[in-house]
PDB file of C-alpha atoms in Angstrom:
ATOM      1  CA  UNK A 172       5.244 -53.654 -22.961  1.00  0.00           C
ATOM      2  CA  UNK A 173       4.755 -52.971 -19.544  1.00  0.00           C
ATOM      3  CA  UNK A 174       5.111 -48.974 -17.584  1.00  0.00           C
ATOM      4  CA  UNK A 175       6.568 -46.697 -19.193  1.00  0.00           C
ATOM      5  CA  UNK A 176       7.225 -43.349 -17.216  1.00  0.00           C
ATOM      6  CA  UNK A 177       8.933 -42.879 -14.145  1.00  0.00           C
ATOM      7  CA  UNK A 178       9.660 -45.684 -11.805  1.00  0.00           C
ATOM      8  CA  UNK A 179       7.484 -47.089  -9.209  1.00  0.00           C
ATOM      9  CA  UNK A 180       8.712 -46.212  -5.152  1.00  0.00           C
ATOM     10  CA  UNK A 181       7.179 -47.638  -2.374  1.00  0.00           C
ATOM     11  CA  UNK A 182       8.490 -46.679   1.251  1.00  0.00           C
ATOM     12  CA  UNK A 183       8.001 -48.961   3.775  1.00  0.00           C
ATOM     13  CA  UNK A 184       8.377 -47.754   6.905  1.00  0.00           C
ATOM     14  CA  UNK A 185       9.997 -50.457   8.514  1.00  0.00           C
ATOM     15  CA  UNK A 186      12.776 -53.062   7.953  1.00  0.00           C
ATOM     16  CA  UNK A 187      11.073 -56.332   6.258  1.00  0.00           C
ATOM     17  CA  UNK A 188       9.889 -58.408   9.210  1.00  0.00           C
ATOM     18  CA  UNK A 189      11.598 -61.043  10.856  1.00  0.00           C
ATOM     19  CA  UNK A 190       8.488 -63.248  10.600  1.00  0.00           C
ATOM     20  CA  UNK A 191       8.927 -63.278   6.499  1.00  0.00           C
ATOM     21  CA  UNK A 192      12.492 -65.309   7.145  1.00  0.00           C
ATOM     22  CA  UNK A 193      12.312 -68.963   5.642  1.00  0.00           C
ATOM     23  CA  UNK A 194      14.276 -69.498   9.235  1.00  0.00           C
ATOM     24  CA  UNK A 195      11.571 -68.863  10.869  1.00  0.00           C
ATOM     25  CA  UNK A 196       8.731 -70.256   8.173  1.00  0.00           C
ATOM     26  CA  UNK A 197      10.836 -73.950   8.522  1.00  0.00           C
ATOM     27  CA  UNK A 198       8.185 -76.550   9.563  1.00  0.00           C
ATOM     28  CA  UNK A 199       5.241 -74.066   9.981  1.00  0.00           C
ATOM     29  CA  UNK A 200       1.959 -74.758   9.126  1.00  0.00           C
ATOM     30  CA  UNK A 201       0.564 -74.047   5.286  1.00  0.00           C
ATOM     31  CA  UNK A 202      -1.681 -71.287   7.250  1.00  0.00           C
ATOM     32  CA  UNK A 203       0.713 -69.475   9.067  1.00  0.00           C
ATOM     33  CA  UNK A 204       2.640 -68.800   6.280  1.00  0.00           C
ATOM     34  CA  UNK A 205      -0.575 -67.945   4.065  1.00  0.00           C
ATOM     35  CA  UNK A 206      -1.186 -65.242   6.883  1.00  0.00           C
ATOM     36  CA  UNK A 207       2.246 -63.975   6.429  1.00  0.00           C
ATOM     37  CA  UNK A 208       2.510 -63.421   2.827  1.00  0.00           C
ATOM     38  CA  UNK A 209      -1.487 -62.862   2.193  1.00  0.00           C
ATOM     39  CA  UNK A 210      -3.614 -62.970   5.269  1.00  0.00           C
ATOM     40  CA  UNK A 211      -4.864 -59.720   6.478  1.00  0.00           C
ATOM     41  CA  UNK A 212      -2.680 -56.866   6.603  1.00  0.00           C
ATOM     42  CA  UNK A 213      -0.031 -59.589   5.019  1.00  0.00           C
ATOM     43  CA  UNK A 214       2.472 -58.626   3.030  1.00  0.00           C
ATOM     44  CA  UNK A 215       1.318 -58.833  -0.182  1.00  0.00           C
ATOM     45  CA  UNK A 216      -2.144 -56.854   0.999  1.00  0.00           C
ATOM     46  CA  UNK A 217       0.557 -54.270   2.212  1.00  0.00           C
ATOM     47  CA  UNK A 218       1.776 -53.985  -1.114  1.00  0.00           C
ATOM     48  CA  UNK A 219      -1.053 -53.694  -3.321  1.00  0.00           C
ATOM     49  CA  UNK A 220      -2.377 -51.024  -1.071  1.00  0.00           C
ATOM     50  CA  UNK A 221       0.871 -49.058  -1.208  1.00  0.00           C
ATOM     51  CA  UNK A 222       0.753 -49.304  -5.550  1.00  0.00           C
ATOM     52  CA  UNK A 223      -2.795 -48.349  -5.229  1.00  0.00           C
ATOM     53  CA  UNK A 224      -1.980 -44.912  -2.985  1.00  0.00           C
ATOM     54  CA  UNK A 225       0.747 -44.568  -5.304  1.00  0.00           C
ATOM     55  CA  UNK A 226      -1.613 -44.903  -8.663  1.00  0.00           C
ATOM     56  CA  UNK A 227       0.219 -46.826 -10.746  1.00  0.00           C
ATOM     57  CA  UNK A 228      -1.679 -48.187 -13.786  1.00  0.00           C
ATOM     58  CA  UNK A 229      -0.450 -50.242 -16.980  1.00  0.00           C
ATOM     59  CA  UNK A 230      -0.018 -53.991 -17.847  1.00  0.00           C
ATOM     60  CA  UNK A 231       2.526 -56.053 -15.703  1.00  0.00           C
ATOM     61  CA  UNK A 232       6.170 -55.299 -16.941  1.00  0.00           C
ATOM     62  CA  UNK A 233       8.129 -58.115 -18.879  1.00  0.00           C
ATOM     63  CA  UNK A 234      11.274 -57.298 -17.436  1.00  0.00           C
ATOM     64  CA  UNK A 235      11.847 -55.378 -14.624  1.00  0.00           C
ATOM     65  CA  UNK A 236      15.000 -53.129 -13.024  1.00  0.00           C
ATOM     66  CA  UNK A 237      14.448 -54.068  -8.967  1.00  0.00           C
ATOM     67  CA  UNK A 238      16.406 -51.955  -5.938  1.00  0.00           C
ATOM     68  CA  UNK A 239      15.334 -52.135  -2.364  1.00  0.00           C
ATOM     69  CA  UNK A 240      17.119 -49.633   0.089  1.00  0.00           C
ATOM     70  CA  UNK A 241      17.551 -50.552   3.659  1.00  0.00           C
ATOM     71  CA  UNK A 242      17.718 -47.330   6.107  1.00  0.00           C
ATOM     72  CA  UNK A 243      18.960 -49.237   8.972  1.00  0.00           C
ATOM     73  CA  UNK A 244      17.441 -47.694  12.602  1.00  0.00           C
ATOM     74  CA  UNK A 245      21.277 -48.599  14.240  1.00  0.00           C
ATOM     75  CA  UNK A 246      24.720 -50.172  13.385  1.00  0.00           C
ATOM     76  CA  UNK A 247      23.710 -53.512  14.956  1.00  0.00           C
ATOM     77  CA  UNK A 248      25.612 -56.529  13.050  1.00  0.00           C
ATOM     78  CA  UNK A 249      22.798 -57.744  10.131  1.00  0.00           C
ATOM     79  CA  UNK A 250      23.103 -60.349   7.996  1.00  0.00           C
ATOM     80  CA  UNK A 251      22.135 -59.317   4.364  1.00  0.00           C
ATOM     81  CA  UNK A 252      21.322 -62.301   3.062  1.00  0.00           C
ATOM     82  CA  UNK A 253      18.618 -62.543   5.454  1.00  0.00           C
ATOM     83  CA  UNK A 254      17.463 -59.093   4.573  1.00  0.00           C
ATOM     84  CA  UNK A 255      17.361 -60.137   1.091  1.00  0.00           C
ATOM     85  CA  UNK A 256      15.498 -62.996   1.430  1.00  0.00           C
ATOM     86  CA  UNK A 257      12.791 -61.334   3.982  1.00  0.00           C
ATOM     87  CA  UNK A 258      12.057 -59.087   1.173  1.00  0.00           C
ATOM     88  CA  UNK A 259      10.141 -62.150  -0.957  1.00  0.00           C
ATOM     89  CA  UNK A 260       6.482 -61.752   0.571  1.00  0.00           C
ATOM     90  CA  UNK A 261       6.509 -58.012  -0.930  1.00  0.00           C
ATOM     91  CA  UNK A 262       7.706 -58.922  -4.710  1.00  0.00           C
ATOM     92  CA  UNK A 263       4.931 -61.458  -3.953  1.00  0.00           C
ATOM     93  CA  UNK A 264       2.778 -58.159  -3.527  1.00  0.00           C
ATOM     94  CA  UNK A 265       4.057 -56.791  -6.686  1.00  0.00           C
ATOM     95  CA  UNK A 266       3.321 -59.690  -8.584  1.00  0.00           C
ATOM     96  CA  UNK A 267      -0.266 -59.966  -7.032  1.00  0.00           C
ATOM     97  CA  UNK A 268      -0.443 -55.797  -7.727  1.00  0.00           C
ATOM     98  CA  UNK A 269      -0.137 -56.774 -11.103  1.00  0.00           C
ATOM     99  CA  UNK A 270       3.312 -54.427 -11.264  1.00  0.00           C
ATOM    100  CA  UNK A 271       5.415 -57.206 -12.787  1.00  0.00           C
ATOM    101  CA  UNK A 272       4.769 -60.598 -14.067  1.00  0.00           C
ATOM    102  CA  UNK A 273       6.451 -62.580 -11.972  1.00  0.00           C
ATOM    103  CA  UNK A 274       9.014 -62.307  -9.474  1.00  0.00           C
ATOM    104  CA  UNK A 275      11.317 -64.951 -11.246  1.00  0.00           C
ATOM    105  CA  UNK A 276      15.006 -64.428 -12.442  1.00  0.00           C
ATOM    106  CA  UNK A 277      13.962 -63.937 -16.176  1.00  0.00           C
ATOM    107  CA  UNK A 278      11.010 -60.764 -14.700  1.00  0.00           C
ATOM    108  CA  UNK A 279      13.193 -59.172 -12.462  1.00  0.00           C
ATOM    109  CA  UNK A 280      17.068 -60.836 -12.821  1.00  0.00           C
ATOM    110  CA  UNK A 281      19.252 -60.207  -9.688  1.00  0.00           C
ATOM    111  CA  UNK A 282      17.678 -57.016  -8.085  1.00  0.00           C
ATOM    112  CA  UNK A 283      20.253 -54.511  -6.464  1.00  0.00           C
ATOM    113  CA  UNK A 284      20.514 -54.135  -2.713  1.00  0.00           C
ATOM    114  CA  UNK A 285      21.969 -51.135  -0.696  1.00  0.00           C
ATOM    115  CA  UNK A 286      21.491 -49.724   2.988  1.00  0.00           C
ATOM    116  CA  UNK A 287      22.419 -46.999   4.794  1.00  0.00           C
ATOM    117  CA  UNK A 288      22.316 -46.113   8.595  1.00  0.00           C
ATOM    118  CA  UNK A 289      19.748 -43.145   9.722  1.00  0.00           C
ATOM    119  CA  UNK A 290      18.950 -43.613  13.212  1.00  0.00           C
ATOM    120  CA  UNK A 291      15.758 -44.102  14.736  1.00  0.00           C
ATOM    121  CA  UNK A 292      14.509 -44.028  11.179  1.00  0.00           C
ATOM    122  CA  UNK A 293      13.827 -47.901   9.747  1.00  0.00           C
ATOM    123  CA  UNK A 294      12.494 -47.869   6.587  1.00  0.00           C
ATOM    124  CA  UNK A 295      12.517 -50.238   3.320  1.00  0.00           C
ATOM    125  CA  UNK A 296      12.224 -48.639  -0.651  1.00  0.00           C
ATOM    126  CA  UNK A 297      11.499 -50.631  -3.377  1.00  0.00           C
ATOM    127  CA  UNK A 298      12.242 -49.428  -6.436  1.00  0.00           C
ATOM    128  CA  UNK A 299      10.184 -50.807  -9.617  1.00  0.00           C
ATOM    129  CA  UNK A 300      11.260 -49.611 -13.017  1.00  0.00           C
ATOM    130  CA  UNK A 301      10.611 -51.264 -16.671  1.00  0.00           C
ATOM    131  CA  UNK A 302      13.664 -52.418 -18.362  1.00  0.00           C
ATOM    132  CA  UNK A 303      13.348 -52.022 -22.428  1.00  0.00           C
ATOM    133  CA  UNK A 304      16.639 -53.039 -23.254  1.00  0.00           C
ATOM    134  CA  UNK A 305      16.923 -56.131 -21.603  1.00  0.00           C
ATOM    135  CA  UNK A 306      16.772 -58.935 -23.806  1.00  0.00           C
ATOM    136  CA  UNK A 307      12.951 -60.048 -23.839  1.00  0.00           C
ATOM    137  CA  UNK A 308      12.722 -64.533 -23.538  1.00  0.00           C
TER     138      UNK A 308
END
């Protein structure tokens, strides 16, 4: 089940937004964070558009092979766990895409992480690829 073929690459062309940090989402409002994640031009409306331009068609895969790149704009000091986690609000837009099935540990396990400074250039790629030989639950 799921896409078989080559794997699915958006480009973002920016470093996942400060505003998609639980930090900054503590004791917000219900509708601030809706507008984050799926208000207009949210992330997830971000996403779908980009798997749309991108034309990628099948069922939602079962199990899922995840890496985001970071191409960091400057050396600056950055804490990657809080790149990681501002990353959330798009695999919320691949889920809504209908690209995987859920965004959960058995979908997508622990997905892979790496960066890499180009200057002036930020820009976030997720990679989406089916996984056949992982075990299916």
């Amino acid at each position: 089940p799921g896409q078989q073929g080559p794997p699915l690459r958006l480009a973002l062309p920016c470093l996942p937004p400060a505003e998609y940090s639980a930090n900054r989402s503590r004791g917000a409002g219900w509708e601030r964070l809706y507008r984050i994640s799926r208000g207009r031009r949210g992330a997830v409306e971000e996403i779908i558009a980009l798997v749309k331009e991108q034309g990628w068609q099948g069922p939602p895969m079962e199990k899922a092979r995840v890496s985001v790149h970071f191409q960091l704009p400057d050396r600056r000091r950055r804490d990657p766990g809080a790149l990681q986690e501002r990353v959330k609000p798009w695999f919320d837009g691949l889920v809504e895409a209908q690209v995987i099935v859920d965004d959960d540990l058995r979908t997508i396990g622990w997905p892979s992480y790496t960066h890499e400074v180009v200057p002036r250039q930020p820009k976030t790629t997720i990679t989406v690829e089916d996984d056949p030989i992982a075990p299916r639950n």
